[in-house]
Coordinates of C-alpha atoms in Angstrom, one line a residue:
Chain M
M1 CA 155.7 107.7 85.9
G2 CA 153.3 105.0 85.1
T3 CA 151.7 104.4 81.9
R4 CA 147.9 105.7 81.4
P5 CA 145.2 103.7 80.1
G6 CA 143.6 104.7 76.9
R7 CA 141.3 107.6 77.0
G8 CA 137.7 107.6 75.8
T9 CA 135.5 104.6 76.6
A10 CA 138.5 102.8 78.3
N11 CA 138.3 105.2 81.3
R12 CA 134.5 104.3 81.8
G13 CA 135.2 100.6 81.8
G14 CA 134.0 98.8 85.1
G15 CA 137.2 96.8 84.8
R16 CA 138.9 98.9 87.1
A17 CA 136.5 98.3 90.1
G18 CA 138.3 95.9 92.4
T19 CA 141.7 95.7 90.5
R20 CA 144.3 98.2 91.9
L21 CA 147.3 97.8 89.4
R22 CA 149.9 100.0 89.8
R23 CA 152.8 100.7 87.6
G24 CA 155.3 103.1 89.0
G25 CA 154.0 105.9 91.4
V26 CA 152.8 105.0 94.8
A27 CA 151.5 101.6 95.6
M28 CA 148.0 102.4 96.6
A29 CA 146.3 99.5 98.5
G30 CA 147.3 97.3 95.6
G31 CA 145.2 94.4 95.4
G32 CA 144.4 94.0 99.0
P33 CA 142.0 95.6 101.5
R34 CA 141.9 99.3 101.9
R35 CA 143.8 100.3 105.0
C36 CA 142.4 103.7 105.8
R37 CA 145.5 105.1 106.8
R38 CA 146.2 108.5 108.1
L39 CA 147.4 110.4 105.1
E40 CA 150.6 112.7 106.4
A41 CA 154.1 113.6 105.7
D42 CA 155.9 111.5 102.9
A43 CA 152.9 109.2 101.9
A44 CA 150.8 112.7 101.7
R45 CA 153.3 114.0 99.5
A46 CA 153.5 110.8 97.4
V47 CA 150.0 110.2 97.0
L48 CA 149.3 113.9 95.9
G49 CA 152.0 114.1 93.8
A50 CA 150.9 110.9 91.9
A51 CA 147.4 112.3 91.5
D52 CA 146.3 114.5 88.5
T53 CA 142.9 115.0 89.2
L54 CA 140.8 115.2 92.7
L55 CA 137.2 114.9 93.1
F56 CA 135.7 116.7 96.0
D57 CA 132.5 116.0 97.7
C58 CA 131.1 119.4 98.9
D59 CA 129.1 119.2 102.4
G60 CA 131.1 118.2 105.1
V61 CA 134.3 118.3 103.1
L62 CA 134.7 121.7 101.9
W63 CA 132.3 123.4 103.9
R64 CA 129.3 122.9 106.3
G65 CA 126.4 125.1 105.4
E66 CA 127.6 128.5 104.9
A67 CA 131.0 128.1 106.7
A68 CA 134.0 126.9 104.8
V69 CA 136.1 124.1 106.7
G70 CA 139.0 126.0 108.0
G71 CA 142.1 125.5 105.7
A72 CA 140.2 123.9 103.0
A73 CA 140.2 127.1 100.6
A74 CA 143.9 127.1 101.1
A75 CA 144.6 123.6 100.5
L76 CA 142.8 123.5 97.3
G77 CA 144.5 126.6 96.2
R78 CA 147.7 125.0 96.6
L79 CA 146.5 122.0 94.6
A80 CA 145.3 124.0 91.8
A81 CA 148.7 125.9 91.9
A82 CA 150.3 122.6 91.6
G83 CA 148.4 122.0 88.5
K84 CA 145.8 119.6 89.8
R85 CA 142.7 119.4 88.1
L86 CA 139.9 120.0 90.8
C87 CA 136.2 118.8 90.1
Y88 CA 133.2 118.8 92.5
V89 CA 130.8 116.0 92.7
T90 CA 127.8 116.3 94.9
N91 CA 124.4 114.6 95.4
N92 CA 122.9 117.5 96.7
S93 CA 119.9 118.3 94.0
S94 CA 118.8 121.6 95.2
R95 CA 121.3 123.7 93.4
T96 CA 122.4 124.5 89.9
R97 CA 126.1 124.1 88.8
A98 CA 126.0 127.8 88.4
A99 CA 124.9 128.3 92.0
Y100 CA 127.7 125.9 93.3
T101 CA 130.4 127.5 91.3
E102 CA 129.1 130.9 92.9
K103 CA 129.4 129.3 96.3
L104 CA 132.9 128.1 95.8
R105 CA 133.9 131.6 94.8
R106 CA 132.1 133.3 97.8
L107 CA 133.7 131.0 100.3
G108 CA 137.4 131.5 98.7
F109 CA 137.9 128.3 96.7
P110 CA 140.1 128.5 93.7
P111 CA 138.1 130.0 90.6
A112 CA 136.1 126.9 89.2
E113 CA 133.8 126.8 86.0
P114 CA 130.5 125.1 86.0
R115 CA 132.0 122.3 83.9
H116 CA 134.1 121.2 86.9
V117 CA 130.8 120.7 89.0
F118 CA 128.9 117.6 88.9
G119 CA 125.8 118.1 91.0
S120 CA 123.1 115.2 90.8
A121 CA 120.5 117.8 89.3
Y122 CA 122.9 118.4 86.3
C123 CA 123.8 114.7 86.0
A124 CA 120.2 113.8 86.2
A125 CA 119.3 116.3 83.6
R126 CA 122.1 114.6 81.4
Y127 CA 121.0 111.3 81.7
L128 CA 117.5 112.1 80.7
R129 CA 118.6 114.0 77.8
Q130 CA 120.4 110.9 76.5
A131 CA 117.7 108.4 77.7
L132 CA 114.6 110.1 76.5
P133 CA 113.5 110.3 72.8
L134 CA 113.5 113.5 71.4
G135 CA 110.6 115.7 72.7
A136 CA 109.8 113.4 75.4
A137 CA 109.0 115.2 78.7
A138 CA 109.8 114.4 82.4
Y139 CA 107.3 114.8 85.4
V140 CA 109.5 116.3 87.9
L141 CA 109.4 115.9 91.6
G142 CA 111.9 118.5 92.4
S143 CA 113.3 121.9 92.9
P144 CA 113.5 124.9 90.7
A145 CA 117.2 124.0 90.5
L146 CA 116.5 120.7 88.9
A147 CA 114.0 122.2 86.6
A148 CA 116.7 124.7 85.7
E149 CA 119.1 122.0 84.8
L150 CA 116.7 120.3 82.6
E151 CA 115.8 123.5 81.0
A152 CA 119.7 123.9 80.3
V153 CA 119.9 120.6 78.5
G154 CA 116.6 120.9 76.7
V155 CA 114.6 118.1 78.2
P156 CA 110.9 119.4 78.5
H157 CA 109.4 119.1 81.9
L158 CA 106.4 119.9 84.3
G159 CA 105.7 119.1 88.0
P160 CA 108.2 121.6 90.4
G161 CA 106.6 123.7 92.9
P162 CA 103.2 123.0 94.5
A163 CA 100.8 120.4 93.1
A164 CA 98.3 122.1 90.9
L165 CA 95.4 119.6 90.8
P166 CA 91.9 119.9 90.6
G167 CA 90.0 119.3 93.8
P168 CA 90.7 118.2 97.3
A169 CA 90.5 114.3 96.9
P170 CA 92.3 111.4 95.2
A171 CA 89.2 110.8 93.3
D172 CA 89.5 114.4 91.6
W173 CA 93.2 113.9 91.2
A174 CA 92.8 110.6 89.3
Q175 CA 90.6 112.6 86.6
A176 CA 93.4 115.4 86.1
P177 CA 94.6 115.0 82.5
L178 CA 98.1 113.4 82.0
D179 CA 100.5 115.1 79.7
P180 CA 101.1 112.7 76.7
A181 CA 104.6 113.8 76.1
V182 CA 105.8 112.6 79.7
R183 CA 108.1 109.5 79.4
A184 CA 109.9 109.6 82.7
V185 CA 109.2 110.5 86.2
L186 CA 112.4 112.2 88.1
V187 CA 112.6 112.4 91.8
G188 CA 114.9 114.7 93.5
F189 CA 114.9 117.1 96.4
D190 CA 111.4 118.5 96.7
E191 CA 110.3 120.6 99.7
H192 CA 106.7 120.4 97.9
F193 CA 106.4 116.9 97.8
S194 CA 103.0 115.8 98.7
Y195 CA 100.7 112.8 98.4
A196 CA 99.0 114.5 95.4
K197 CA 102.5 114.7 93.7
L198 CA 103.2 111.0 94.5
C199 CA 99.8 110.3 93.1
Q200 CA 100.6 112.0 89.8
A201 CA 104.0 110.4 89.7
L202 CA 102.3 107.0 90.2
R203 CA 99.7 107.7 87.4
Y204 CA 102.5 108.5 84.9
L205 CA 104.8 105.2 85.9
L206 CA 101.5 102.9 85.6
R207 CA 100.4 104.5 81.9
G208 CA 103.9 104.1 80.7
G209 CA 104.9 101.0 82.1
P210 CA 108.4 100.1 81.5
D211 CA 108.5 103.0 78.9
C212 CA 108.3 105.2 81.5
L213 CA 111.6 105.9 83.1
L214 CA 112.0 106.0 87.0
V215 CA 114.9 108.1 87.8
G216 CA 116.1 109.5 91.3
T217 CA 118.9 112.1 91.8
N218 CA 120.2 110.4 94.9
R219 CA 119.3 108.2 97.9
D220 CA 120.7 110.2 100.7
H221 CA 118.3 109.8 103.8
R222 CA 119.1 113.4 105.2
L223 CA 120.1 116.7 103.9
P224 CA 122.4 118.5 106.4
L225 CA 121.6 122.0 107.3
E226 CA 123.9 124.4 108.9
G227 CA 124.1 124.3 112.3
G228 CA 123.9 120.5 112.7
T229 CA 120.2 119.8 112.1
A230 CA 119.1 117.8 109.2
I231 CA 115.9 117.5 107.2
P232 CA 114.7 114.2 105.3
G233 CA 116.6 114.0 102.0
T234 CA 115.6 113.0 98.8
G235 CA 116.1 109.1 99.3
C236 CA 112.9 109.3 101.3
L237 CA 110.8 110.7 98.4
V238 CA 112.6 108.1 96.1
K239 CA 111.5 105.4 98.4
A240 CA 108.0 106.4 98.6
V241 CA 107.6 106.6 94.8
E242 CA 109.3 103.1 94.6
T243 CA 106.9 101.6 97.0
A244 CA 103.7 102.8 95.5
A245 CA 105.0 101.8 92.1
Q246 CA 106.7 98.6 93.1
R247 CA 109.5 99.1 90.9
E248 CA 113.5 100.5 91.5
A249 CA 114.4 103.7 90.5
F250 CA 117.6 104.4 88.5
I251 CA 119.9 106.4 90.7
V252 CA 122.2 109.1 89.4
G253 CA 124.0 109.9 92.3
K254 CA 126.8 108.4 94.5
P255 CA 127.7 105.7 95.2
N256 CA 126.3 104.7 91.8
R257 CA 128.9 105.5 89.0
Y258 CA 127.0 107.7 86.7
M259 CA 128.3 110.9 88.1
F260 CA 132.0 109.6 87.8
D261 CA 130.9 108.7 84.1
C262 CA 129.8 112.2 83.4
V263 CA 133.5 113.5 84.9
A264 CA 135.1 111.1 82.7
S265 CA 133.3 112.1 79.5
E266 CA 134.0 115.6 80.3
F267 CA 137.8 115.4 81.2
D268 CA 140.4 112.9 80.4
I269 CA 140.6 111.1 83.6
D270 CA 142.9 108.4 84.6
P271 CA 141.3 106.7 87.6
T272 CA 144.6 105.3 88.7
R273 CA 145.7 109.1 89.2
T274 CA 142.6 110.5 90.4
I275 CA 141.6 110.7 94.4
M276 CA 138.0 111.1 95.5
V277 CA 137.8 113.1 98.7
G278 CA 134.7 112.7 100.6
D279 CA 132.9 112.5 104.1
R280 CA 130.4 109.9 103.9
L281 CA 131.4 106.0 103.3
D282 CA 128.4 104.9 101.4
T283 CA 128.3 107.6 98.9
D284 CA 131.7 109.2 98.3
I285 CA 133.9 106.4 99.4
L286 CA 131.9 103.6 97.9
M287 CA 131.8 105.3 94.6
G288 CA 135.4 105.9 94.5
N289 CA 136.4 102.5 95.5
S290 CA 133.8 101.0 92.8
C291 CA 135.3 103.2 90.2
G292 CA 139.2 102.1 91.0
L293 CA 140.0 105.7 92.4
T294 CA 142.1 106.3 95.5
T295 CA 139.7 107.3 98.2
L296 CA 140.5 109.7 101.0
L297 CA 138.0 110.2 103.8
T298 CA 137.8 113.4 106.0
L299 CA 136.6 113.6 109.5
T300 CA 134.9 117.1 109.1
G301 CA 131.5 115.6 107.9
V302 CA 129.2 112.7 109.0
T303 CA 131.5 110.0 109.5
T304 CA 133.6 108.7 112.7
L305 CA 137.0 106.7 112.5
D306 CA 135.1 104.2 114.7
E307 CA 132.6 103.5 111.9
V308 CA 135.3 102.8 109.7
K309 CA 136.9 100.4 111.9
G310 CA 133.8 98.5 112.5
H311 CA 133.6 97.9 108.6
Q312 CA 137.3 97.1 108.5
E313 CA 137.2 94.5 111.0
S314 CA 133.8 93.1 109.6
D315 CA 133.8 90.0 107.3
C316 CA 131.6 91.2 104.9
P317 CA 133.0 92.4 101.5
A318 CA 130.1 94.7 101.2
R319 CA 131.3 96.4 104.2
Q320 CA 134.9 96.2 103.1
S321 CA 134.1 98.2 100.1
L322 CA 133.0 101.3 102.2
V323 CA 136.8 101.4 103.7
P324 CA 138.9 104.3 102.3
D325 CA 142.5 104.2 101.3
Y326 CA 143.5 107.1 103.4
Y327 CA 141.8 109.6 105.9
V328 CA 142.6 112.8 107.4
D329 CA 140.8 115.1 110.2
S330 CA 140.2 117.7 107.8
I331 CA 141.4 118.4 104.3
A332 CA 143.4 121.3 105.8
D333 CA 145.7 118.5 107.0
L334 CA 147.0 118.3 103.5
L335 CA 148.4 121.8 103.7
P336 CA 152.2 120.6 104.8
A337 CA 152.3 118.2 102.1
L338 CA 151.7 120.9 99.6
G339 CA 154.0 123.6 100.9
D340 CA 156.5 125.0 98.7
Chain T
M1 CA 101.0 74.1 101.2
A2 CA 97.9 75.4 100.3
S3 CA 96.6 74.5 96.8
C4 CA 94.4 77.3 95.5
R5 CA 91.6 74.9 94.9
R6 CA 88.4 76.5 93.2
L7 CA 85.5 76.3 95.8
S8 CA 82.2 74.9 94.1
G9 CA 79.6 72.3 94.5
A10 CA 80.1 69.7 97.0
G11 CA 83.6 71.4 98.2
L12 CA 81.4 74.5 99.2
R13 CA 79.3 72.4 101.8
E14 CA 82.4 70.6 103.2
V15 CA 84.5 74.0 103.6
L16 CA 81.6 76.1 104.9
G17 CA 79.7 73.5 106.9
P18 CA 81.9 73.1 109.8
A19 CA 82.8 77.0 109.9
Q20 CA 81.5 79.0 113.1
G21 CA 82.4 82.1 111.4
L22 CA 83.9 84.1 108.3
L23 CA 86.6 87.1 108.5
F24 CA 86.0 89.2 105.5
D25 CA 88.5 91.9 104.2
C26 CA 86.0 94.8 102.7
D27 CA 87.4 96.6 99.8
G28 CA 87.4 94.3 96.7
V29 CA 85.6 91.6 98.5
L30 CA 82.3 93.1 99.7
W31 CA 82.4 96.4 97.5
A32 CA 84.4 98.2 94.9
G33 CA 84.2 101.8 95.2
E34 CA 80.8 102.6 95.9
R35 CA 79.3 99.6 94.5
A36 CA 78.6 96.4 96.4
V37 CA 79.9 93.2 95.0
P38 CA 76.8 91.7 93.4
G39 CA 75.4 89.1 95.7
A40 CA 77.6 90.0 98.6
P41 CA 74.7 91.3 100.9
E42 CA 72.7 88.3 100.3
L43 CA 75.6 86.4 101.3
L44 CA 76.0 88.1 104.6
E45 CA 72.1 87.6 105.1
R46 CA 72.3 83.8 104.4
L47 CA 75.5 83.6 106.9
R48 CA 73.2 85.3 109.5
R49 CA 70.3 82.7 108.9
S50 CA 72.8 79.9 109.0
G51 CA 74.1 80.9 112.4
K52 CA 77.5 81.6 111.2
A53 CA 79.4 84.8 112.4
A54 CA 80.7 87.6 110.0
L55 CA 83.4 89.7 111.2
F56 CA 85.4 92.4 109.2
V57 CA 89.0 93.0 109.2
S58 CA 90.2 95.9 107.0
N59 CA 93.7 97.4 106.2
N60 CA 91.9 100.6 105.3
S61 CA 92.7 103.4 108.1
R62 CA 90.7 106.2 106.4
R63 CA 87.5 105.7 108.1
S64 CA 86.2 105.1 111.5
V65 CA 84.3 102.1 112.2
A66 CA 81.1 104.4 113.0
E67 CA 81.6 105.6 109.1
L68 CA 82.1 102.1 108.3
E69 CA 79.0 100.9 109.9
R70 CA 77.3 103.7 108.0
R71 CA 79.0 102.5 104.6
F72 CA 77.8 98.9 105.0
S73 CA 74.4 100.2 105.5
R74 CA 74.4 102.6 102.6
L75 CA 75.7 99.8 100.2
G76 CA 73.0 97.6 101.0
F77 CA 74.4 95.3 103.9
R78 CA 72.1 94.6 106.6
G79 CA 73.0 94.2 110.3
V80 CA 76.4 95.0 110.4
R81 CA 77.5 97.0 113.6
A82 CA 80.5 98.8 114.3
E83 CA 81.4 96.1 116.9
H84 CA 81.9 93.8 114.1
V85 CA 84.3 96.0 112.2
F86 CA 87.9 95.9 112.9
S87 CA 89.9 98.7 110.8
S88 CA 93.5 99.3 110.9
A89 CA 92.5 102.6 112.2
L90 CA 90.6 101.0 115.2
C91 CA 93.4 98.6 116.0
S92 CA 96.2 101.0 115.6
A93 CA 94.4 103.3 118.2
L94 CA 93.9 100.0 120.5
F95 CA 97.6 99.3 119.8
L96 CA 98.9 102.6 121.0
R97 CA 96.4 102.8 123.9
Q98 CA 98.2 99.5 125.0
R99 CA 101.5 100.9 124.7
L100 CA 101.2 104.2 125.9
L101 CA 98.6 103.9 128.5
G102 CA 98.9 100.6 129.4
G103 CA 95.5 99.5 128.6
G104 CA 94.0 101.6 131.1
G105 CA 92.6 104.4 128.7
N106 CA 92.0 107.0 131.5
G107 CA 93.4 109.6 129.2
S108 CA 96.2 110.6 131.9
G109 CA 99.8 110.5 131.1
G110 CA 101.0 108.8 128.2
G111 CA 102.1 111.3 125.9
R112 CA 100.9 112.5 122.7
V113 CA 100.6 110.8 119.5
F114 CA 101.6 112.6 115.9
V115 CA 99.0 111.2 113.5
L116 CA 99.7 111.4 109.7
G117 CA 96.3 110.7 108.3
G118 CA 92.7 111.8 108.0
E119 CA 89.9 112.5 110.4
G120 CA 88.7 109.0 110.6
L121 CA 92.1 107.8 112.0
R122 CA 92.4 110.7 114.2
G123 CA 89.0 109.8 115.7
E124 CA 89.8 106.7 116.5
V125 CA 93.1 107.6 118.4
R126 CA 91.2 110.3 120.3
D127 CA 88.2 107.7 121.3
A128 CA 90.9 105.5 122.5
G129 CA 91.9 108.0 125.2
L130 CA 95.0 109.6 123.6
R131 CA 95.9 112.9 122.9
L132 CA 97.0 114.2 119.5
A133 CA 100.0 116.2 119.0
G134 CA 98.8 119.6 117.4
E135 CA 95.5 119.8 119.4
G136 CA 94.5 120.9 122.9
D137 CA 96.7 123.3 125.0
P138 CA 99.7 124.3 122.9
G139 CA 101.4 125.1 125.9
A140 CA 101.4 121.6 127.1
A141 CA 105.1 120.4 127.1
E142 CA 104.0 116.7 127.0
P143 CA 106.2 114.6 124.7
V144 CA 105.1 113.0 121.8
R145 CA 105.3 109.3 122.2
A146 CA 104.5 108.0 119.1
V147 CA 104.2 108.9 115.4
L148 CA 101.4 107.0 113.5
V149 CA 101.6 106.8 109.9
G150 CA 98.2 106.1 108.0
Y151 CA 96.5 106.9 104.8
D152 CA 97.3 110.4 104.4
D153 CA 96.2 112.3 101.3
Q154 CA 97.4 115.5 102.8
F155 CA 101.0 114.1 103.4
T156 CA 103.6 116.7 102.8
F157 CA 107.2 117.2 103.1
A158 CA 106.7 119.3 105.9
K159 CA 104.7 116.6 108.0
L160 CA 107.8 114.1 107.3
A161 CA 110.2 116.5 108.5
Q162 CA 108.1 116.9 111.7
A163 CA 107.8 113.1 112.3
C164 CA 111.4 112.8 111.8
G165 CA 111.9 115.3 114.5
Y166 CA 109.7 113.4 117.0
L167 CA 111.3 110.1 116.2
R168 CA 114.8 111.5 117.0
D169 CA 113.8 110.4 120.8
P170 CA 114.4 106.5 120.5
Q171 CA 111.3 106.4 123.1
C172 CA 109.3 107.4 120.5
L173 CA 107.3 104.8 118.6
L174 CA 107.1 104.6 115.1
V175 CA 103.5 102.7 114.0
A176 CA 101.9 102.1 110.9
T177 CA 98.3 101.2 110.1
D178 CA 99.2 98.8 107.3
P179 CA 101.8 98.1 104.9
D180 CA 99.8 98.6 101.6
P181 CA 101.9 100.1 98.9
W182 CA 98.8 101.2 96.5
H183 CA 95.1 100.8 96.4
P184 CA 92.9 100.3 93.4
L185 CA 90.5 103.1 92.0
S186 CA 87.4 101.9 90.3
D187 CA 88.7 102.9 86.9
G188 CA 91.5 100.8 87.1
Q189 CA 94.2 103.3 88.2
R190 CA 95.9 103.2 91.8
T191 CA 96.4 105.4 94.5
P192 CA 99.5 105.2 96.7
G193 CA 98.9 103.7 100.0
T194 CA 100.2 104.1 103.6
G195 CA 103.0 101.7 102.9
S196 CA 104.4 104.2 100.5
L197 CA 104.3 107.0 102.9
T198 CA 105.8 104.9 105.9
A199 CA 108.7 104.0 103.5
A200 CA 109.6 107.5 103.3
V201 CA 109.4 108.1 107.3
E202 CA 111.4 104.8 107.9
T203 CA 114.1 106.1 105.4
A204 CA 114.1 109.5 107.0
S205 CA 114.1 108.4 110.7
G206 CA 116.4 105.4 110.1
R207 CA 113.8 103.3 112.1
K208 CA 111.4 100.4 111.2
A209 CA 107.8 100.9 111.8
L210 CA 105.4 98.7 113.7
V211 CA 102.7 97.6 111.2
V212 CA 99.3 97.0 112.9
G213 CA 97.6 96.0 110.0
K214 CA 97.5 92.6 107.7
P215 CA 99.6 90.5 107.2
N216 CA 100.5 91.1 110.9
T217 CA 98.5 89.4 113.3
Y218 CA 97.4 92.1 115.8
M219 CA 93.9 92.5 114.4
F220 CA 93.3 89.2 114.8
D221 CA 94.3 89.5 118.6
C222 CA 91.7 92.2 118.7
I223 CA 89.1 90.0 117.0
V224 CA 89.8 87.2 119.5
E225 CA 89.9 89.5 122.6
R226 CA 86.5 91.0 121.7
F227 CA 84.7 87.5 120.2
G228 CA 86.5 84.7 121.3
V229 CA 87.0 83.1 117.6
D230 CA 88.3 79.7 117.2
P231 CA 90.6 79.8 114.4
S232 CA 90.3 76.1 113.4
R233 CA 86.6 76.9 112.8
T234 CA 87.0 80.2 111.0
L235 CA 87.6 81.0 107.4
M236 CA 89.6 84.4 106.0
V237 CA 88.1 85.8 102.8
G238 CA 90.0 88.4 100.9
D239 CA 91.2 89.7 97.5
R240 CA 95.0 90.4 98.2
L241 CA 97.3 87.5 98.5
E242 CA 100.2 89.7 100.2
T243 CA 97.9 90.8 103.0
D244 CA 94.6 89.0 103.3
I245 CA 95.8 85.4 102.4
L246 CA 99.4 85.8 104.4
F247 CA 97.0 87.3 107.4
G248 CA 95.0 84.1 107.3
K249 CA 97.9 81.7 107.1
N250 CA 99.6 83.6 110.1
C251 CA 96.8 83.4 112.2
G252 CA 96.2 79.7 111.3
L253 CA 92.8 80.3 109.2
S254 CA 92.1 78.7 106.0
T255 CA 92.0 81.3 103.4
I256 CA 89.5 81.9 100.4
L257 CA 90.8 84.6 97.6
T258 CA 87.9 86.2 95.7
L259 CA 88.9 87.3 92.5
T260 CA 86.7 90.6 92.6
G261 CA 89.7 92.8 93.8
V262 CA 93.5 93.4 93.6
S263 CA 94.9 89.8 93.0
R264 CA 94.8 87.6 90.0
L265 CA 94.6 83.9 89.9
E266 CA 97.8 83.9 87.9
E267 CA 99.8 85.6 90.7
A268 CA 98.4 82.9 93.1
Q269 CA 99.3 80.3 90.7
A270 CA 102.9 81.7 90.3
Y271 CA 103.5 81.7 94.0
M272 CA 102.2 78.1 94.2
A273 CA 105.1 77.4 91.5
S274 CA 107.8 79.1 93.2
D275 CA 110.5 77.5 95.2
S276 CA 110.4 80.0 98.0
A277 CA 108.7 79.2 101.3
A278 CA 107.9 83.0 101.6
A279 CA 106.1 83.0 98.1
K280 CA 104.2 79.6 99.1
A281 CA 102.8 81.3 102.0
L282 CA 100.7 83.4 99.9
V283 CA 98.9 80.8 98.1
P284 CA 95.2 80.6 99.3
N285 CA 93.4 77.2 100.1
Y286 CA 90.5 78.2 98.0
Y287 CA 89.2 80.8 95.5
V288 CA 85.9 81.9 94.1
D289 CA 85.2 84.5 91.4
S290 CA 83.2 86.4 93.9
I291 CA 81.8 85.8 97.3
A292 CA 78.2 85.3 96.0
D293 CA 79.6 81.8 94.7
L294 CA 79.6 80.9 98.5
I295 CA 75.8 81.2 98.6
P296 CA 75.3 77.8 97.6
G297 CA 77.3 76.4 100.3
L298 CA 75.0 77.7 102.9
D299 CA 71.7 75.8 104.2
E300 CA 68.5 77.4 102.8

């Protein structure tokens, strides 16, 4: 067994990014480019055996819409039975942790507590709780779930739902009173997004200048729906606000490392014994690679093997960092390695 | 590189004397909100008496040129006719007519246009002989061949999703009236511009928009086609470095920055001091505090 790096802040160190030191256990792409090898048979047993914690993206990995990926629940059941810690890390900001916990239960996955679920809504609320002065509020472009997560951590907020503004025209909106407590604009998935709300967000950002935070839950371009369709994602709304305000948002979600930091602050995580499982290269795999985790791509979501090969064959270091250590067609493929 | 010289005294006559015409941006140059810039109507009058042409080129896609003609009159400007006014609404409609109807404008075939914008923009698209998605015979199965993003104060998530649906067809064009990220309000606040809405549509669809307005040169092509302007004898007057002044440079015009609008002199000077070629392209040849300062450069 390898030695474990120190607990607490050492686990959050950025130093692990790019360095793949191994002591004992399985050599996982030590030091060189990641190889995206199919994970099966002996390698699968070794890699899974050496891991304490698995982080799972949800959409496209565990389920698609309301349909569980065949065999996924069984595979996670065996991992849990083997004593692995299972956490769920998702950019989807339209659900609360409690709702995800309930969905996991409903689709037959091993019992999870909300503390195992790291959605971008919850993590954004945590971020604001630590970044805002006491009593400061957030103007929110987001869902009831995002509002609920803010409520749960005690961050005052306003904004969710349809814009409630006086008059039909921008000239009227520019006269609406601004709440003096607002010191942050938070952008999440918002089906009520409108020009009027964009106006208000811009007014708060201009009033506060650098003292008003601009935070986005994630940059995903599209939100997948059941049946293969997709609707515009939060990234579009973040871009609209960033363009109007001519400034860049702090992004909570993958591939940025803040959500991993949340996991590491809740649990004793050893990056060298942690596997990130996802279906998107530019969020799941990139975050996992940046945080020094072992990364496993599943092909039940948005990514094809051809895309990975394209990145592997490129000379560009940014594209190389999108390549996972391993892949499977589905996480059900892990079952044989987890048998008896 | 342009040197951002204050235009005054003898310099005024040297620059204005040979000019055959001036292109003016509108917001922040001729007026601010509902108020004409003091002296601006007189300047236009003096230009006319001097035999110099005045044409207008605006990124504002809210109003039809007919509405703009009424606005000029209401704010005290005499003699400005719709045909002198090149708005991004008009030019986007002309652009789409060219691309979808081959310039014939006879209204047959060509598909429909999904417009994110107000009635002024929609009217210009209709006047160009195009049909709008969501209007007319709902049974028509005619495909949507273009999504046009303009200033849309009724923009919603639902419209964003609808636009993306149309853009899944790679044959469907994505066009934006202008790139402006925000516009100033008279009390110093800002309102989001077409650029911010275009960014949302581009991000959702994975496509890049064709942008009709300044600093791109299509609006100048429209001006040349209608009036045959000689760039070497034409001056561009504007208040926004990133659109007006860059537009002038891209079209081969000498440029004058007026300080009654968006850009500050310090910004122009910062661009001048920069090492980047892109920044230097934003530096005007000349500047004035207000276009009224140009009056002494014209014959009595």
